[in-house]
Amino acid sequence: MAAAILLLAILGSCDKEEPTDAPAILPAALREWQAEWIAFPTVDSNTVDTLILPPPAYFRKVFTIAEAPSVATVHFSALGLADVRINGTRVTGDRFLPGWTDYHQRLYYVSYDVTGLLTGGENTLEVTLADGWYAGYVGPKSLSNPLNRNLYGSQPALLLQLELTGTDDRRTTIVTDSSWQATTGPLRYADLLMGEYYDARRELAGWQSVTLRSDTLVESTPYPGNLVRSYAEITPVSVTELPDGKYLFDLGQNFAGHVRLSYDGARGDTLILRHGEMLHADGSLMTENLRFARATDTYVAGGGQEVWEPRFTYHGFRYVEVAGLKSPPTADLITGIAVSAATPMTSTFRSGDTLLNRLYKNILWTQRSNFLEVPTDSPQRDERLGWLGDAQIFSRSALYNADLHAFYGKWLADVRDAQYDFGAYANFAPRPYPDLVWYSPGWMEAGVMVPYNDYRFYGDTSILHDHYASMERYMAFQIEKSAATGYFYPEHSWTEIGPKGGFGDWLSLTDQHLAHDILASLYFAHSLRIMGEMSDALLRPDRGAYYRDILAKSMTGFIDHYVGEDGRFEIDTAAYGDGAGYFEGERGFTGHTQSGYATAIYFDLLPDSLEALAGEHLVELVLAADTLPTAGILGIRQLLPALSKIGRSDLAYAMVLSTRYPGWGFQLANGATTIWERWNSYTLDKGFNGEMNTTMNSFNHYAFGAVGQWLFAQAVGISPAAPGFEHITIRPEVSERVGRMAGSYVSIHGTIRSAWEFEDGQVTLRVSIPEHTTATVYLPDAEEEEIGPGDHVFTFTP
C-alpha cells in the first residue's frame, strides 16, 4: 500500500500541510474519557440552492506547555467527520474519521501518536468537523426521509482528548470542553454525495463559544477496521476543450476518490469540477447515473499559486469537467487521488491472455473503489450503501485479493446493528433508515456466508464468536419461515418486499425475477450447511447436528417440490397467481436457469445422480446462450465454478474469454476499466439507454467481479482445503488457448503460488507451498499427490 499522499487543503492561515502519517496506536493508551462532546451549530445561508448544505464548523483550542512532551497521543471521535491538526499539521493521512456506524448503537474513536507535532510554549489544536454520514446526504431519496439527510442527527459533534507525558513523567490532558472556540471558514459546505465548496478568500475569524452536547450518547470504542487512505495518484491522459468553453480531463481509469487541484490564478476565480464515469456520444460528460448525487466540487481562488483537494467527499469517476478556467489548462491542473480502506493486498495474477489480465486489474480497481469504510454497491451515484447481496457474492473474490479480516470484522458489527428484532438481516448495513423493513433471500445470507468465508480463509474463529448469536437469531427466523412447508423455502408471503423470494436473481438477462423460490431454497440450504460447520468450529456439536438435520429435511423437501425425474428444476406457476415478477407485469417464472443449476452444483446440495442431470441442463442452457452468461447477482459467482466442477472448464474459459455481448469481455472490449453493474449497462445498439436506462447504471460495481474467485480457485487452482489454508487444494484448470497462467495468494502461513504453462502438448505446473502447511495436488488422469512445504514441479498431458 502506497504511503498516504501530501494533503494540501488550506485551513485559514495555517500552512503546514504535511501529515505525520502516523499509524493509529494501541487503544489501551486511552485511560478514560475526560473530554466532553462539543458542537457548533451552523446554518446554510444559500437560499438559491435547493439543497441543505451548511458549512462545516472549525474548532480551536490554544494551550501552553512548558516543554515538548516525551509522548503525546490524541484520541478523537465524532458525530460526523473530523480532520484534526496540531500547529497546522494534520495528525494523519487517514480519511473519513472516525468512520460510519449506526451512531445510536455504536461509536468509534481513533488514536494517533502526535509527539513530534508539539513544542514547548504555545500550541494550537484545530479540528474541522463535517456532516459526513451522520447529518449529510446518504443513499437514494426513494428510501429516505423527505430531506434525505439528518438520518442520524442534525448537529455534528466532536469528542477529543490529547494526552501529554513530559520528560519528568508528568501528565497533562487537553480535552474538548466549554473553553474551546469555533467558527466557520473557507469550507462553505462538504458533503459525501454533493461535493465540497471551498473559498480560499475567507479567513478564520469571529471565533465564538462552543455548545456542549448534553444528550446521552453511546460509549465510543476503538475503531476495529481498516481506515480509508489514498493509495494511488493518477495523471490525466488527455485534456479536451468542449464547445461551451469547459475542459474535459480523462484520467484513463475509473476509480473512487477526488482530484487535487493545482491552480495559479486571480483572486476570486471560481472553478467548478463535475465528475462522471462515462461520456455521451458527443463527448459530453454523462451524469444521469449519478441520480441525486451532484459529485461537484467548487474552488474559489485566493490568488496566486494554490493547491487544494477535498477532504470530506469522494466521487466515482474517470472524467472531470472543469468550468471557469480563463485560459487552456495543462494536464497537471488536476491529479486523481484514489482512496480506499487500507486493506493489505494479497494476490497476484498474470496469464497469456491480455483480456484475463485486464479483467483481474478491473476487479482490483472495483474492489478498492467500493471497499471504502463499508463494502458499497457503487462509489458514484447517490446510493453507496453496504448491500449484503453484492457483498456475499463477491466475498471470496475479495478475500483472495486483500486481507479483509479486520475490514469484515468492522462491517459485520454494522450487519448486527442493522439486523431486525425478528431475526432477518437488512438488505444493507449500516441501515440509515430505521423505519425501513426491507430484506431478501440471497442478501440476508451475507450475515452467515461472509463470516464463514472469513473463517475459511483465516482459520480464525473470533468473528464467528462475535457473530454467532446473531447468526442463530437469523437462522431461527429462516427456519420458522420455512417450517410450515417442510424445511425448504418455497411459498412464503414476502409482502414486505414484493415478490415471493425477494429480489431473485437480480440483474439476470433472462431470468431476472424468475426462480425466486429456488434460489432462496438453495441459499437457505447452504446456510444450514455452513452453520453446521461453524457450530462445530465453535465446539457446539449439538447445534451443528441440529442444522445438519434440518438441512437433510430441507433438501428432501426441495427435491420433492422442485426437481423432476429428468433433473429439471420446475416451478408451480399456479402458486404465483398471474406470474408477475418484482415489477408489475413482469414475465412469468421458471426454474430452468443457469443460476438455478449452477447454484445447486456449486453448493454441493444434490445427490450425485441429480447433480449429473443438473450439470447436463446447465450445459444445455450455456450452449443455448452461445456460451455467454445470463446469470444475475445471485448466480454469477457459482456459474463458472459449477462448469469446472462438472468437467466443462472448456465452457467456462469460452465464456470468460468471449468479447461478445453479454459478458466480461464485452465490457473490456468497450473500454471498461472497472466491472459494470449490469450486463447491459452499455450495448452497441442502445448505448446507455438499455432496459434499465442510464439512471440505473453503475460502471464501478463489483458483483459480477465474483468471477475473480474462479480465476484463483479453478483457473490458477488455489483454494483452502482446511480453514486458514493449513491444508491447500491445488487443482488448476488449464487452457491451451490461454497458454500460461500464474497466481499467488498471501495466506496467514505465507505465500502460496501456482503456475502452469503449455509447451509442446505438455503442461508444466509449478507450485510453492509455505511452511506449516500441506497440499493435495490434483492432476488430470492421475491420483492426487500429497505435498509439503517448498517448491514442486509436475508435468502432465491434459
PDB file of N, CA and C in Angstrom, residues 425-459:
ATOM      1  N   TYR A 425     -31.752 -10.271   8.454  1.00  0.00           N
ATOM      2  CA  TYR A 425     -30.744  -9.254   8.183  1.00  0.00           C
ATOM      3  C   TYR A 425     -31.297  -8.267   7.160  1.00  0.00           C
ATOM      4  N   ALA A 426     -31.006  -6.997   7.354  1.00  0.00           N
ATOM      5  CA  ALA A 426     -31.441  -5.963   6.425  1.00  0.00           C
ATOM      6  C   ALA A 426     -30.703  -6.122   5.100  1.00  0.00           C
ATOM      7  N   ASN A 427     -31.220  -5.495   4.058  1.00  0.00           N
ATOM      8  CA  ASN A 427     -30.590  -5.593   2.746  1.00  0.00           C
ATOM      9  C   ASN A 427     -29.247  -4.896   2.688  1.00  0.00           C
ATOM     10  N   PHE A 428     -29.030  -3.922   3.570  1.00  0.00           N
ATOM     11  CA  PHE A 428     -27.738  -3.239   3.586  1.00  0.00           C
ATOM     12  C   PHE A 428     -27.402  -2.844   5.013  1.00  0.00           C
ATOM     13  N   ALA A 429     -26.104  -2.686   5.249  1.00  0.00           N
ATOM     14  CA  ALA A 429     -25.609  -2.284   6.560  1.00  0.00           C
ATOM     15  C   ALA A 429     -24.399  -1.371   6.369  1.00  0.00           C
ATOM     16  N   PRO A 430     -24.363  -0.256   7.129  1.00  0.00           N
ATOM     17  CA  PRO A 430     -25.354   0.229   8.076  1.00  0.00           C
ATOM     18  C   PRO A 430     -26.721   0.472   7.421  1.00  0.00           C
ATOM     19  N   ARG A 431     -27.743   0.534   8.275  1.00  0.00           N
ATOM     20  CA  ARG A 431     -29.108   0.773   7.804  1.00  0.00           C
ATOM     21  C   ARG A 431     -29.532   2.150   8.319  1.00  0.00           C
ATOM     22  N   PRO A 432     -29.345   3.195   7.506  1.00  0.00           N
ATOM     23  CA  PRO A 432     -29.624   4.552   7.990  1.00  0.00           C
ATOM     24  C   PRO A 432     -31.103   4.908   8.043  1.00  0.00           C
ATOM     25  N   TYR A 433     -31.968   3.991   7.598  1.00  0.00           N
ATOM     26  CA  TYR A 433     -33.404   4.266   7.555  1.00  0.00           C
ATOM     27  C   TYR A 433     -34.092   3.363   8.576  1.00  0.00           C
ATOM     28  N   PRO A 434     -34.261   3.801   9.810  1.00  0.00           N
ATOM     29  CA  PRO A 434     -34.720   2.908  10.884  1.00  0.00           C
ATOM     30  C   PRO A 434     -36.103   2.328  10.658  1.00  0.00           C
ATOM     31  N   ASP A 435     -36.952   3.007   9.908  1.00  0.00           N
ATOM     32  CA  ASP A 435     -38.321   2.533   9.720  1.00  0.00           C
ATOM     33  C   ASP A 435     -38.471   1.647   8.485  1.00  0.00           C
ATOM     34  N   LEU A 436     -37.407   1.460   7.731  1.00  0.00           N
ATOM     35  CA  LEU A 436     -37.488   0.668   6.509  1.00  0.00           C
ATOM     36  C   LEU A 436     -37.331  -0.811   6.846  1.00  0.00           C
ATOM     37  N   VAL A 437     -38.355  -1.596   6.571  1.00  0.00           N
ATOM     38  CA  VAL A 437     -38.295  -3.047   6.768  1.00  0.00           C
ATOM     39  C   VAL A 437     -38.151  -3.677   5.387  1.00  0.00           C
ATOM     40  N   TRP A 438     -36.916  -4.082   5.078  1.00  0.00           N
ATOM     41  CA  TRP A 438     -36.595  -4.475   3.709  1.00  0.00           C
ATOM     42  C   TRP A 438     -35.511  -5.534   3.759  1.00  0.00           C
ATOM     43  N   TYR A 439     -35.848  -6.735   3.357  1.00  0.00           N
ATOM     44  CA  TYR A 439     -34.893  -7.836   3.410  1.00  0.00           C
ATOM     45  C   TYR A 439     -35.206  -8.819   2.300  1.00  0.00           C
ATOM     46  N   SER A 440     -34.246  -9.672   1.985  1.00  0.00           N
ATOM     47  CA  SER A 440     -34.424 -10.547   0.825  1.00  0.00           C
ATOM     48  C   SER A 440     -33.504 -11.747   0.914  1.00  0.00           C
ATOM     49  N   PRO A 441     -33.971 -12.942   0.519  1.00  0.00           N
ATOM     50  CA  PRO A 441     -33.072 -14.089   0.395  1.00  0.00           C
ATOM     51  C   PRO A 441     -31.919 -13.788  -0.562  1.00  0.00           C
ATOM     52  N   GLY A 442     -30.765 -14.345  -0.234  1.00  0.00           N
ATOM     53  CA  GLY A 442     -29.572 -14.084  -1.028  1.00  0.00           C
ATOM     54  C   GLY A 442     -28.837 -12.855  -0.541  1.00  0.00           C
ATOM     55  N   TRP A 443     -29.570 -11.890  -0.055  1.00  0.00           N
ATOM     56  CA  TRP A 443     -28.975 -10.723   0.586  1.00  0.00           C
ATOM     57  C   TRP A 443     -28.762 -11.018   2.067  1.00  0.00           C
ATOM     58  N   MET A 444     -29.792 -11.523   2.722  1.00  0.00           N
ATOM     59  CA  MET A 444     -29.674 -11.839   4.146  1.00  0.00           C
ATOM     60  C   MET A 444     -28.545 -12.819   4.420  1.00  0.00           C
ATOM     61  N   GLU A 445     -28.339 -13.778   3.532  1.00  0.00           N
ATOM     62  CA  GLU A 445     -27.356 -14.829   3.783  1.00  0.00           C
ATOM     63  C   GLU A 445     -25.936 -14.292   3.928  1.00  0.00           C
ATOM     64  N   ALA A 446     -25.689 -13.061   3.543  1.00  0.00           N
ATOM     65  CA  ALA A 446     -24.363 -12.476   3.773  1.00  0.00           C
ATOM     66  C   ALA A 446     -24.003 -12.508   5.246  1.00  0.00           C
ATOM     67  N   GLY A 447     -25.007 -12.373   6.107  1.00  0.00           N
ATOM     68  CA  GLY A 447     -24.752 -12.401   7.545  1.00  0.00           C
ATOM     69  C   GLY A 447     -24.230 -13.731   8.034  1.00  0.00           C
ATOM     70  N   VAL A 448     -24.364 -14.781   7.229  1.00  0.00           N
ATOM     71  CA  VAL A 448     -23.830 -16.104   7.551  1.00  0.00           C
ATOM     72  C   VAL A 448     -22.644 -16.447   6.645  1.00  0.00           C
ATOM     73  N   MET A 449     -22.755 -16.105   5.354  1.00  0.00           N
ATOM     74  CA  MET A 449     -21.743 -16.528   4.389  1.00  0.00           C
ATOM     75  C   MET A 449     -20.443 -15.739   4.505  1.00  0.00           C
ATOM     76  N   VAL A 450     -20.504 -14.451   4.780  1.00  0.00           N
ATOM     77  CA  VAL A 450     -19.266 -13.668   4.885  1.00  0.00           C
ATOM     78  C   VAL A 450     -18.462 -14.093   6.108  1.00  0.00           C
ATOM     79  N   PRO A 451     -19.075 -14.278   7.301  1.00  0.00           N
ATOM     80  CA  PRO A 451     -18.274 -14.822   8.414  1.00  0.00           C
ATOM     81  C   PRO A 451     -17.675 -16.188   8.100  1.00  0.00           C
ATOM     82  N   TYR A 452     -18.442 -17.023   7.412  1.00  0.00           N
ATOM     83  CA  TYR A 452     -17.935 -18.347   7.067  1.00  0.00           C
ATOM     84  C   TYR A 452     -16.738 -18.249   6.119  1.00  0.00           C
ATOM     85  N   ASN A 453     -16.843 -17.424   5.090  1.00  0.00           N
ATOM     86  CA  ASN A 453     -15.737 -17.275   4.149  1.00  0.00           C
ATOM     87  C   ASN A 453     -14.501 -16.714   4.849  1.00  0.00           C
ATOM     88  N   ASP A 454     -14.698 -15.766   5.754  1.00  0.00           N
ATOM     89  CA  ASP A 454     -13.586 -15.225   6.528  1.00  0.00           C
ATOM     90  C   ASP A 454     -12.924 -16.343   7.335  1.00  0.00           C
ATOM     91  N   TYR A 455     -13.710 -17.182   7.967  1.00  0.00           N
ATOM     92  CA  TYR A 455     -13.177 -18.312   8.741  1.00  0.00           C
ATOM     93  C   TYR A 455     -12.403 -19.276   7.842  1.00  0.00           C
ATOM     94  N   ARG A 456     -12.941 -19.568   6.663  1.00  0.00           N
ATOM     95  CA  ARG A 456     -12.249 -20.488   5.764  1.00  0.00           C
ATOM     96  C   ARG A 456     -10.899 -19.928   5.323  1.00  0.00           C
ATOM     97  N   PHE A 457     -10.809 -18.621   5.123  1.00  0.00           N
ATOM     98  CA  PHE A 457      -9.567 -18.037   4.633  1.00  0.00           C
ATOM     99  C   PHE A 457      -8.543 -17.823   5.743  1.00  0.00           C
ATOM    100  N   TYR A 458      -9.005 -17.523   6.962  1.00  0.00           N
ATOM    101  CA  TYR A 458      -8.057 -17.166   8.020  1.00  0.00           C
ATOM    102  C   TYR A 458      -7.983 -18.185   9.151  1.00  0.00           C
ATOM    103  N   GLY A 459      -8.929 -19.107   9.219  1.00  0.00           N
ATOM    104  CA  GLY A 459      -8.896 -20.099  10.284  1.00  0.00           C
ATOM    105  C   GLY A 459      -9.082 -19.504  11.661  1.00  0.00           C
TER     106      GLY A 459
END
